[in-house]
Amino acid sequence: MSFFKRLKDSISSKAEAVTNKFKEGLSKTRDVFVERVEDLFSRRKKIDEDFYEELEEILIGADVGVNVVMKLIEDLRAEVRKRKIEEPSDLQPILSEMLIALLKGEENAGLQMAPSGLTVILVVGVNGVGKTTSIGKLAHHLKSQGKKVMLAAGDTFRAGAIEQLEAWGQRAGVDVIKQQSGSDPAAVMFDALHAAKNRGVDVLLCDTAGRLQNKVNLMEELNKIYRVIRREVPEAPHEVLLVLDATTGQNALSQAKMFDEKSGLTGLVLTKLDSTSKGGIVVAIRQELKLPVKFVGLGEKMDDLQPFDSDQFVNALFSKWIASDNDVDAASEKS
Ligand SMILES: Nc1nc2c(ncn2[C@@H]2O[C@H](COP(=O)(O)OP(=O)(O)OP(=O)(O)O)[C@@H](O)[C@H]2O)c(=O)[nH]1
């Protein structure tokens, strides 16, 4: 087999592995949400108020978000009037087009990296959302791209957080800079920035405490961390990623609003999509927040954190609908 053929096969098998990760990770949403929609469209015989009400309930139940659902239903009603549609099944491709359009939006530009030298990525989020786990997986992702990665154990508040980060550091094969539990996170960052520069590290991933109870303290602590980082690397942090837990639904949106622009967020990591049937939260996030979803958590394994890819997402959920749409297109082209 030629070198190029081998390379092509390896690239396509990697792409296939990613497709499978998205398909497996989103299987709960596909099984519950997509199948409920399908059932509604095949069971109902006419498009009446009961039909719209049930559709609304399914969409809200999938955490698509009330505002987005209201707009979707309004747009569907307008299409029904304009195209004089009577059969629910004729409306299904229109709904799928609308959902796909909402999901696609801007392409994921990936992580913002320093043009040269050290890139600093700060990771924030409330306790238990999967912050430490995501940092470990992100370290693995960046390392597999050939980057030299280091972790800073900035969550000195939660018992066990430092050990947990160290365990992930070991698993990913990257160094972890830490101090004792209870020490000043800004001092940990200072040490980590120096160590990273001395050891020629490409990316420093910084964990932070996520105590929700005291918003003022949390923001003050973050501001102090920013000052330390900027003093050492003036254009840093290059990314401030907020980790959100998909299973908390609309709560995730209010957390994002709490961390708001003051914390200089640049993107989101949405974890535990595999544990929920309410993957519609991605639509709500894309529509209601001005922040890009950069990574999604699709499972607990090291390579289960994937860069968000709207094509993969849409394909994982709606491939059946897309395939049947293509069949319809092909049939109408033939006739
Ligand atoms: N199924 C699944 N589980 C996940 C994912 N991401 C994280 N988890 C799990 O979520 C739990 C909490 O993750 P942690 O990383 O400890 O949460 P954390 O945000 O660091 O917690 P704090 O350090 O208290 O802020 C762990 O059991 C993880 O294995 C994911 O994408 N899918």
PDB file of C-alpha atoms in Angstrom, residues 40-304:
ATOM      1  CA  LEU A  40     -45.171  12.989  17.021  1.00  0.00           C
ATOM      2  CA  PHE A  41     -44.860  13.568  13.284  1.00  0.00           C
ATOM      3  CA  SER A  42     -45.976  10.050  12.392  1.00  0.00           C
ATOM      4  CA  ARG A  43     -48.760   9.772  15.008  1.00  0.00           C
ATOM      5  CA  ARG A  44     -50.506  13.110  14.510  1.00  0.00           C
ATOM      6  CA  LYS A  45     -52.738  13.314  11.514  1.00  0.00           C
ATOM      7  CA  LYS A  46     -53.133  17.066  11.342  1.00  0.00           C
ATOM      8  CA  ILE A  47     -51.314  20.245  12.253  1.00  0.00           C
ATOM      9  CA  ASP A  48     -53.496  21.797  14.930  1.00  0.00           C
ATOM     10  CA  GLU A  49     -53.010  23.491  18.312  1.00  0.00           C
ATOM     11  CA  ASP A  50     -52.531  20.111  20.047  1.00  0.00           C
ATOM     12  CA  PHE A  51     -49.751  19.294  17.604  1.00  0.00           C
ATOM     13  CA  TYR A  52     -47.909  22.570  18.250  1.00  0.00           C
ATOM     14  CA  GLU A  53     -48.395  22.158  21.998  1.00  0.00           C
ATOM     15  CA  GLU A  54     -46.885  18.668  22.015  1.00  0.00           C
ATOM     16  CA  LEU A  55     -43.973  19.773  19.842  1.00  0.00           C
ATOM     17  CA  GLU A  56     -43.343  22.714  22.159  1.00  0.00           C
ATOM     18  CA  GLU A  57     -43.338  20.391  25.157  1.00  0.00           C
ATOM     19  CA  ILE A  58     -40.841  17.991  23.501  1.00  0.00           C
ATOM     20  CA  LEU A  59     -38.483  20.839  22.557  1.00  0.00           C
ATOM     21  CA  ILE A  60     -38.617  22.451  26.001  1.00  0.00           C
ATOM     22  CA  GLY A  61     -38.122  19.008  27.573  1.00  0.00           C
ATOM     23  CA  ALA A  62     -34.899  18.656  25.557  1.00  0.00           C
ATOM     24  CA  ASP A  63     -33.646  21.940  27.068  1.00  0.00           C
ATOM     25  CA  VAL A  64     -33.719  23.809  23.772  1.00  0.00           C
ATOM     26  CA  GLY A  65     -34.750  26.854  25.862  1.00  0.00           C
ATOM     27  CA  VAL A  66     -38.113  28.614  26.070  1.00  0.00           C
ATOM     28  CA  ASN A  67     -37.163  31.665  23.980  1.00  0.00           C
ATOM     29  CA  VAL A  68     -35.719  29.565  21.185  1.00  0.00           C
ATOM     30  CA  VAL A  69     -38.718  27.200  21.233  1.00  0.00           C
ATOM     31  CA  MET A  70     -41.216  30.084  20.998  1.00  0.00           C
ATOM     32  CA  LYS A  71     -39.361  31.465  17.979  1.00  0.00           C
ATOM     33  CA  LEU A  72     -39.154  28.011  16.350  1.00  0.00           C
ATOM     34  CA  ILE A  73     -42.890  27.394  16.744  1.00  0.00           C
ATOM     35  CA  GLU A  74     -43.678  30.866  15.404  1.00  0.00           C
ATOM     36  CA  ASP A  75     -41.458  30.244  12.347  1.00  0.00           C
ATOM     37  CA  LEU A  76     -43.061  26.824  11.779  1.00  0.00           C
ATOM     38  CA  ARG A  77     -46.553  28.336  11.901  1.00  0.00           C
ATOM     39  CA  ALA A  78     -45.482  30.935   9.326  1.00  0.00           C
ATOM     40  CA  GLU A  79     -44.081  28.211   7.034  1.00  0.00           C
ATOM     41  CA  VAL A  80     -47.277  26.155   7.371  1.00  0.00           C
ATOM     42  CA  ARG A  81     -49.351  29.175   6.326  1.00  0.00           C
ATOM     43  CA  LYS A  82     -47.010  30.216   3.515  1.00  0.00           C
ATOM     44  CA  ARG A  83     -46.595  26.752   1.978  1.00  0.00           C
ATOM     45  CA  LYS A  84     -50.169  25.651   2.837  1.00  0.00           C
ATOM     46  CA  ILE A  85     -48.832  22.491   4.523  1.00  0.00           C
ATOM     47  CA  GLU A  86     -51.458  20.127   5.936  1.00  0.00           C
ATOM     48  CA  GLU A  87     -49.628  16.878   6.753  1.00  0.00           C
ATOM     49  CA  PRO A  88     -47.405  16.842   9.871  1.00  0.00           C
ATOM     50  CA  SER A  89     -44.936  14.595   8.021  1.00  0.00           C
ATOM     51  CA  ASP A  90     -44.383  17.394   5.451  1.00  0.00           C
ATOM     52  CA  LEU A  91     -43.344  19.672   8.286  1.00  0.00           C
ATOM     53  CA  GLN A  92     -40.611  17.381   9.644  1.00  0.00           C
ATOM     54  CA  PRO A  93     -37.929  18.307   7.049  1.00  0.00           C
ATOM     55  CA  ILE A  94     -38.665  21.992   7.720  1.00  0.00           C
ATOM     56  CA  LEU A  95     -38.203  21.518  11.472  1.00  0.00           C
ATOM     57  CA  SER A  96     -34.972  19.598  10.907  1.00  0.00           C
ATOM     58  CA  GLU A  97     -33.658  22.380   8.625  1.00  0.00           C
ATOM     59  CA  MET A  98     -34.481  24.953  11.289  1.00  0.00           C
ATOM     60  CA  LEU A  99     -32.779  22.968  14.061  1.00  0.00           C
ATOM     61  CA  ILE A 100     -29.720  22.389  11.897  1.00  0.00           C
ATOM     62  CA  ALA A 101     -29.517  26.116  11.063  1.00  0.00           C
ATOM     63  CA  LEU A 102     -29.662  26.948  14.796  1.00  0.00           C
ATOM     64  CA  LEU A 103     -26.928  24.435  15.574  1.00  0.00           C
ATOM     65  CA  LYS A 104     -24.559  25.263  12.780  1.00  0.00           C
ATOM     66  CA  GLY A 105     -23.869  28.983  13.184  1.00  0.00           C
ATOM     67  CA  GLU A 106     -20.227  29.897  13.362  1.00  0.00           C
ATOM     68  CA  GLU A 107     -17.561  27.267  12.890  1.00  0.00           C
ATOM     69  CA  ASN A 108     -15.365  26.376  15.851  1.00  0.00           C
ATOM     70  CA  ALA A 109     -12.168  28.376  15.445  1.00  0.00           C
ATOM     71  CA  GLY A 110     -10.388  26.158  18.007  1.00  0.00           C
ATOM     72  CA  LEU A 111      -8.223  27.420  20.823  1.00  0.00           C
ATOM     73  CA  GLN A 112      -6.577  30.804  20.604  1.00  0.00           C
ATOM     74  CA  MET A 113      -2.813  30.194  20.797  1.00  0.00           C
ATOM     75  CA  ALA A 114       0.063  32.598  21.388  1.00  0.00           C
ATOM     76  CA  PRO A 115       1.820  33.257  18.050  1.00  0.00           C
ATOM     77  CA  SER A 116       5.027  32.205  19.808  1.00  0.00           C
ATOM     78  CA  GLY A 117       6.009  31.254  23.338  1.00  0.00           C
ATOM     79  CA  LEU A 118       3.691  30.306  26.148  1.00  0.00           C
ATOM     80  CA  THR A 119      -0.097  30.042  25.779  1.00  0.00           C
ATOM     81  CA  VAL A 120      -2.014  30.387  29.056  1.00  0.00           C
ATOM     82  CA  ILE A 121      -5.499  28.900  29.348  1.00  0.00           C
ATOM     83  CA  LEU A 122      -7.548  29.582  32.457  1.00  0.00           C
ATOM     84  CA  VAL A 123     -10.336  27.122  33.217  1.00  0.00           C
ATOM     85  CA  VAL A 124     -13.218  28.290  35.403  1.00  0.00           C
ATOM     86  CA  GLY A 125     -16.555  26.857  36.523  1.00  0.00           C
ATOM     87  CA  VAL A 126     -18.513  25.910  39.623  1.00  0.00           C
ATOM     88  CA  ASN A 127     -17.756  22.742  41.627  1.00  0.00           C
ATOM     89  CA  GLY A 128     -18.599  19.389  40.146  1.00  0.00           C
ATOM     90  CA  VAL A 129     -19.184  20.441  36.535  1.00  0.00           C
ATOM     91  CA  GLY A 130     -16.206  18.381  35.338  1.00  0.00           C
ATOM     92  CA  LYS A 131     -13.553  21.093  35.407  1.00  0.00           C
ATOM     93  CA  THR A 132     -10.608  19.021  36.640  1.00  0.00           C
ATOM     94  CA  THR A 133     -11.548  16.109  34.406  1.00  0.00           C
ATOM     95  CA  SER A 134     -11.808  18.403  31.375  1.00  0.00           C
ATOM     96  CA  ILE A 135      -8.382  19.924  32.100  1.00  0.00           C
ATOM     97  CA  GLY A 136      -6.894  16.395  32.126  1.00  0.00           C
ATOM     98  CA  LYS A 137      -8.593  15.518  28.850  1.00  0.00           C
ATOM     99  CA  LEU A 138      -7.593  18.837  27.300  1.00  0.00           C
ATOM    100  CA  ALA A 139      -3.967  18.175  28.314  1.00  0.00           C
ATOM    101  CA  HIS A 140      -4.172  14.824  26.540  1.00  0.00           C
ATOM    102  CA  HIS A 141      -5.741  16.449  23.442  1.00  0.00           C
ATOM    103  CA  LEU A 142      -3.035  19.147  23.231  1.00  0.00           C
ATOM    104  CA  LYS A 143      -0.245  16.669  23.926  1.00  0.00           C
ATOM    105  CA  SER A 144      -1.457  14.433  21.124  1.00  0.00           C
ATOM    106  CA  GLN A 145      -1.066  17.485  18.853  1.00  0.00           C
ATOM    107  CA  GLY A 146       2.610  17.625  19.801  1.00  0.00           C
ATOM    108  CA  LYS A 147       2.347  20.432  22.368  1.00  0.00           C
ATOM    109  CA  LYS A 148       4.311  20.496  25.616  1.00  0.00           C
ATOM    110  CA  VAL A 149       1.651  20.941  28.292  1.00  0.00           C
ATOM    111  CA  MET A 150       1.765  21.827  32.002  1.00  0.00           C
ATOM    112  CA  LEU A 151      -1.015  22.045  34.599  1.00  0.00           C
ATOM    113  CA  ALA A 152      -1.353  24.587  37.431  1.00  0.00           C
ATOM    114  CA  ALA A 153      -3.290  23.328  40.466  1.00  0.00           C
ATOM    115  CA  GLY A 154      -5.092  26.613  41.178  1.00  0.00           C
ATOM    116  CA  ASP A 155      -8.047  25.018  42.970  1.00  0.00           C
ATOM    117  CA  THR A 156      -6.467  25.148  46.409  1.00  0.00           C
ATOM    118  CA  PHE A 157      -9.883  25.386  48.055  1.00  0.00           C
ATOM    119  CA  ARG A 158     -11.696  22.105  47.430  1.00  0.00           C
ATOM    120  CA  ALA A 159     -10.367  19.155  49.408  1.00  0.00           C
ATOM    121  CA  GLY A 160      -8.852  16.625  47.031  1.00  0.00           C
ATOM    122  CA  ALA A 161      -8.771  18.935  43.988  1.00  0.00           C
ATOM    123  CA  ILE A 162      -4.946  19.044  43.854  1.00  0.00           C
ATOM    124  CA  GLU A 163      -4.604  15.245  44.102  1.00  0.00           C
ATOM    125  CA  GLN A 164      -7.282  14.806  41.440  1.00  0.00           C
ATOM    126  CA  LEU A 165      -5.415  17.142  39.077  1.00  0.00           C
ATOM    127  CA  GLU A 166      -2.149  15.332  39.807  1.00  0.00           C
ATOM    128  CA  ALA A 167      -3.768  12.018  38.925  1.00  0.00           C
ATOM    129  CA  TRP A 168      -4.921  13.471  35.592  1.00  0.00           C
ATOM    130  CA  GLY A 169      -1.459  14.939  35.030  1.00  0.00           C
ATOM    131  CA  GLN A 170       0.044  11.480  35.471  1.00  0.00           C
ATOM    132  CA  ARG A 171      -2.518   9.881  33.192  1.00  0.00           C
ATOM    133  CA  ALA A 172      -1.902  12.481  30.475  1.00  0.00           C
ATOM    134  CA  GLY A 173       1.870  12.421  31.086  1.00  0.00           C
ATOM    135  CA  VAL A 174       2.252  16.141  31.864  1.00  0.00           C
ATOM    136  CA  ASP A 175       3.817  18.069  34.792  1.00  0.00           C
ATOM    137  CA  VAL A 176       1.619  19.592  37.497  1.00  0.00           C
ATOM    138  CA  ILE A 177       2.692  22.651  39.522  1.00  0.00           C
ATOM    139  CA  LYS A 178       1.084  22.773  42.954  1.00  0.00           C
ATOM    140  CA  GLN A 179       1.318  24.167  46.453  1.00  0.00           C
ATOM    141  CA  GLN A 180      -0.343  23.039  49.660  1.00  0.00           C
ATOM    142  CA  SER A 181      -4.110  22.935  49.927  1.00  0.00           C
ATOM    143  CA  GLY A 182      -5.394  26.286  51.179  1.00  0.00           C
ATOM    144  CA  SER A 183      -2.522  28.336  49.720  1.00  0.00           C
ATOM    145  CA  ASP A 184      -3.033  31.449  47.566  1.00  0.00           C
ATOM    146  CA  PRO A 185      -4.029  30.408  44.013  1.00  0.00           C
ATOM    147  CA  ALA A 186      -2.295  33.507  42.610  1.00  0.00           C
ATOM    148  CA  ALA A 187       0.973  32.265  44.146  1.00  0.00           C
ATOM    149  CA  VAL A 188       0.462  28.868  42.475  1.00  0.00           C
ATOM    150  CA  MET A 189      -0.042  30.651  39.144  1.00  0.00           C
ATOM    151  CA  PHE A 190       3.131  32.678  39.700  1.00  0.00           C
ATOM    152  CA  ASP A 191       5.163  29.475  40.298  1.00  0.00           C
ATOM    153  CA  ALA A 192       3.520  27.721  37.365  1.00  0.00           C
ATOM    154  CA  LEU A 193       4.166  30.612  34.938  1.00  0.00           C
ATOM    155  CA  HIS A 194       7.849  30.663  35.890  1.00  0.00           C
ATOM    156  CA  ALA A 195       8.190  26.885  35.656  1.00  0.00           C
ATOM    157  CA  ALA A 196       6.378  26.874  32.293  1.00  0.00           C
ATOM    158  CA  LYS A 197       8.665  29.547  30.861  1.00  0.00           C
ATOM    159  CA  ASN A 198      11.816  27.864  32.201  1.00  0.00           C
ATOM    160  CA  ARG A 199      10.834  24.434  30.867  1.00  0.00           C
ATOM    161  CA  GLY A 200       9.802  25.685  27.403  1.00  0.00           C
ATOM    162  CA  VAL A 201       6.163  24.704  27.841  1.00  0.00           C
ATOM    163  CA  ASP A 202       3.747  25.523  24.984  1.00  0.00           C
ATOM    164  CA  VAL A 203       0.469  25.487  26.900  1.00  0.00           C
ATOM    165  CA  LEU A 204      -0.198  26.071  30.602  1.00  0.00           C
ATOM    166  CA  LEU A 205      -3.679  24.925  31.674  1.00  0.00           C
ATOM    167  CA  CYS A 206      -4.759  26.573  34.937  1.00  0.00           C
ATOM    168  CA  ASP A 207      -7.359  25.037  37.229  1.00  0.00           C
ATOM    169  CA  THR A 208      -9.277  27.442  39.495  1.00  0.00           C
ATOM    170  CA  ALA A 209     -11.580  27.068  42.493  1.00  0.00           C
ATOM    171  CA  GLY A 210     -15.295  26.895  41.768  1.00  0.00           C
ATOM    172  CA  ARG A 211     -16.951  27.877  45.017  1.00  0.00           C
ATOM    173  CA  LEU A 212     -20.353  29.144  44.060  1.00  0.00           C
ATOM    174  CA  GLN A 213     -21.411  30.340  47.502  1.00  0.00           C
ATOM    175  CA  ASN A 214     -19.402  33.510  47.411  1.00  0.00           C
ATOM    176  CA  LYS A 215     -19.476  35.215  44.049  1.00  0.00           C
ATOM    177  CA  VAL A 216     -17.599  38.338  45.206  1.00  0.00           C
ATOM    178  CA  ASN A 217     -14.665  36.334  46.599  1.00  0.00           C
ATOM    179  CA  LEU A 218     -14.573  34.152  43.519  1.00  0.00           C
ATOM    180  CA  MET A 219     -14.387  37.157  41.206  1.00  0.00           C
ATOM    181  CA  GLU A 220     -11.769  38.857  43.401  1.00  0.00           C
ATOM    182  CA  GLU A 221      -9.679  35.702  43.348  1.00  0.00           C
ATOM    183  CA  LEU A 222      -9.976  35.490  39.566  1.00  0.00           C
ATOM    184  CA  ASN A 223      -8.975  39.153  39.193  1.00  0.00           C
ATOM    185  CA  LYS A 224      -5.889  38.578  41.325  1.00  0.00           C
ATOM    186  CA  ILE A 225      -4.981  35.564  39.173  1.00  0.00           C
ATOM    187  CA  TYR A 226      -5.412  37.709  36.020  1.00  0.00           C
ATOM    188  CA  ARG A 227      -3.071  40.362  37.399  1.00  0.00           C
ATOM    189  CA  VAL A 228      -0.369  37.799  38.155  1.00  0.00           C
ATOM    190  CA  ILE A 229      -0.727  36.163  34.745  1.00  0.00           C
ATOM    191  CA  ARG A 230      -0.627  39.508  32.874  1.00  0.00           C
ATOM    192  CA  ARG A 231       2.474  40.614  34.739  1.00  0.00           C
ATOM    193  CA  GLU A 232       4.307  37.500  33.554  1.00  0.00           C
ATOM    194  CA  VAL A 233       2.781  37.115  30.073  1.00  0.00           C
ATOM    195  CA  PRO A 234       1.225  40.461  29.044  1.00  0.00           C
ATOM    196  CA  GLU A 235      -1.139  39.118  26.352  1.00  0.00           C
ATOM    197  CA  ALA A 236      -2.354  36.205  28.536  1.00  0.00           C
ATOM    198  CA  PRO A 237      -4.655  34.531  29.385  1.00  0.00           C
ATOM    199  CA  HIS A 238      -5.186  33.578  25.747  1.00  0.00           C
ATOM    200  CA  GLU A 239      -8.354  31.694  26.630  1.00  0.00           C
ATOM    201  CA  VAL A 240     -10.674  31.749  29.623  1.00  0.00           C
ATOM    202  CA  LEU A 241     -12.854  28.660  29.290  1.00  0.00           C
ATOM    203  CA  LEU A 242     -16.001  28.208  31.346  1.00  0.00           C
ATOM    204  CA  VAL A 243     -16.906  24.579  31.997  1.00  0.00           C
ATOM    205  CA  LEU A 244     -20.651  23.860  32.077  1.00  0.00           C
ATOM    206  CA  ASP A 245     -22.408  20.598  32.913  1.00  0.00           C
ATOM    207  CA  ALA A 246     -24.974  19.747  30.205  1.00  0.00           C
ATOM    208  CA  THR A 247     -27.047  17.731  32.677  1.00  0.00           C
ATOM    209  CA  THR A 248     -27.854  20.878  34.689  1.00  0.00           C
ATOM    210  CA  GLY A 249     -29.850  22.265  31.768  1.00  0.00           C
ATOM    211  CA  GLN A 250     -30.971  25.860  32.043  1.00  0.00           C
ATOM    212  CA  ASN A 251     -28.885  26.186  35.216  1.00  0.00           C
ATOM    213  CA  ALA A 252     -25.821  26.070  32.979  1.00  0.00           C
ATOM    214  CA  LEU A 253     -27.083  29.213  31.234  1.00  0.00           C
ATOM    215  CA  SER A 254     -27.424  31.093  34.510  1.00  0.00           C
ATOM    216  CA  GLN A 255     -23.905  30.010  35.542  1.00  0.00           C
ATOM    217  CA  ALA A 256     -22.572  31.425  32.279  1.00  0.00           C
ATOM    218  CA  LYS A 257     -24.373  34.677  33.005  1.00  0.00           C
ATOM    219  CA  MET A 258     -22.887  34.725  36.520  1.00  0.00           C
ATOM    220  CA  PHE A 259     -19.358  34.457  35.179  1.00  0.00           C
ATOM    221  CA  ASP A 260     -20.330  37.056  32.504  1.00  0.00           C
ATOM    222  CA  GLU A 261     -18.017  39.363  30.601  1.00  0.00           C
ATOM    223  CA  LYS A 262     -16.289  40.557  33.773  1.00  0.00           C
ATOM    224  CA  SER A 263     -14.361  37.320  33.944  1.00  0.00           C
ATOM    225  CA  GLY A 264     -13.342  37.766  30.298  1.00  0.00           C
ATOM    226  CA  LEU A 265     -14.727  34.414  29.142  1.00  0.00           C
ATOM    227  CA  THR A 266     -13.629  33.432  25.646  1.00  0.00           C
ATOM    228  CA  GLY A 267     -15.351  30.065  25.239  1.00  0.00           C
ATOM    229  CA  LEU A 268     -17.235  27.166  26.775  1.00  0.00           C
ATOM    230  CA  VAL A 269     -16.595  23.515  27.487  1.00  0.00           C
ATOM    231  CA  LEU A 270     -19.859  21.594  27.737  1.00  0.00           C
ATOM    232  CA  THR A 271     -19.386  18.361  29.688  1.00  0.00           C
ATOM    233  CA  LYS A 272     -21.480  15.219  30.230  1.00  0.00           C
ATOM    234  CA  LEU A 273     -23.484  15.429  27.014  1.00  0.00           C
ATOM    235  CA  ASP A 274     -23.374  11.625  27.073  1.00  0.00           C
ATOM    236  CA  SER A 275     -25.222  11.565  30.409  1.00  0.00           C
ATOM    237  CA  THR A 276     -28.234  13.548  29.261  1.00  0.00           C
ATOM    238  CA  SER A 277     -31.096  13.150  26.833  1.00  0.00           C
ATOM    239  CA  LYS A 278     -31.346  16.932  26.807  1.00  0.00           C
ATOM    240  CA  GLY A 279     -28.635  17.751  24.286  1.00  0.00           C
ATOM    241  CA  GLY A 280     -30.894  20.578  23.069  1.00  0.00           C
ATOM    242  CA  ILE A 281     -29.010  22.686  25.625  1.00  0.00           C
ATOM    243  CA  VAL A 282     -26.400  23.233  22.877  1.00  0.00           C
ATOM    244  CA  VAL A 283     -29.036  25.087  20.822  1.00  0.00           C
ATOM    245  CA  ALA A 284     -30.016  27.235  23.824  1.00  0.00           C
ATOM    246  CA  ILE A 285     -26.365  28.017  24.570  1.00  0.00           C
ATOM    247  CA  ARG A 286     -25.592  28.918  20.967  1.00  0.00           C
ATOM    248  CA  GLN A 287     -28.623  31.176  20.756  1.00  0.00           C
ATOM    249  CA  GLU A 288     -28.586  32.811  24.168  1.00  0.00           C
ATOM    250  CA  LEU A 289     -24.896  33.263  24.917  1.00  0.00           C
ATOM    251  CA  LYS A 290     -22.435  35.065  22.746  1.00  0.00           C
ATOM    252  CA  LEU A 291     -19.735  32.533  23.575  1.00  0.00           C
ATOM    253  CA  PRO A 292     -18.555  29.693  21.342  1.00  0.00           C
ATOM    254  CA  VAL A 293     -18.746  26.091  22.566  1.00  0.00           C
ATOM    255  CA  LYS A 294     -15.121  25.035  22.013  1.00  0.00           C
ATOM    256  CA  PHE A 295     -15.184  21.491  23.428  1.00  0.00           C
ATOM    257  CA  VAL A 296     -17.825  18.942  24.351  1.00  0.00           C
ATOM    258  CA  GLY A 297     -17.541  16.104  26.873  1.00  0.00           C
ATOM    259  CA  LEU A 298     -18.906  12.906  25.335  1.00  0.00           C
ATOM    260  CA  GLY A 299     -17.830  10.384  27.988  1.00  0.00           C
ATOM    261  CA  GLU A 300     -15.438   9.702  30.843  1.00  0.00           C
ATOM    262  CA  LYS A 301     -12.456   8.416  28.870  1.00  0.00           C
ATOM    263  CA  MET A 302      -9.352  10.488  28.172  1.00  0.00           C
ATOM    264  CA  ASP A 303     -10.195  11.077  24.496  1.00  0.00           C
ATOM    265  CA  ASP A 304     -13.891  11.736  25.130  1.00  0.00           C
TER     266      ASP A 304
END
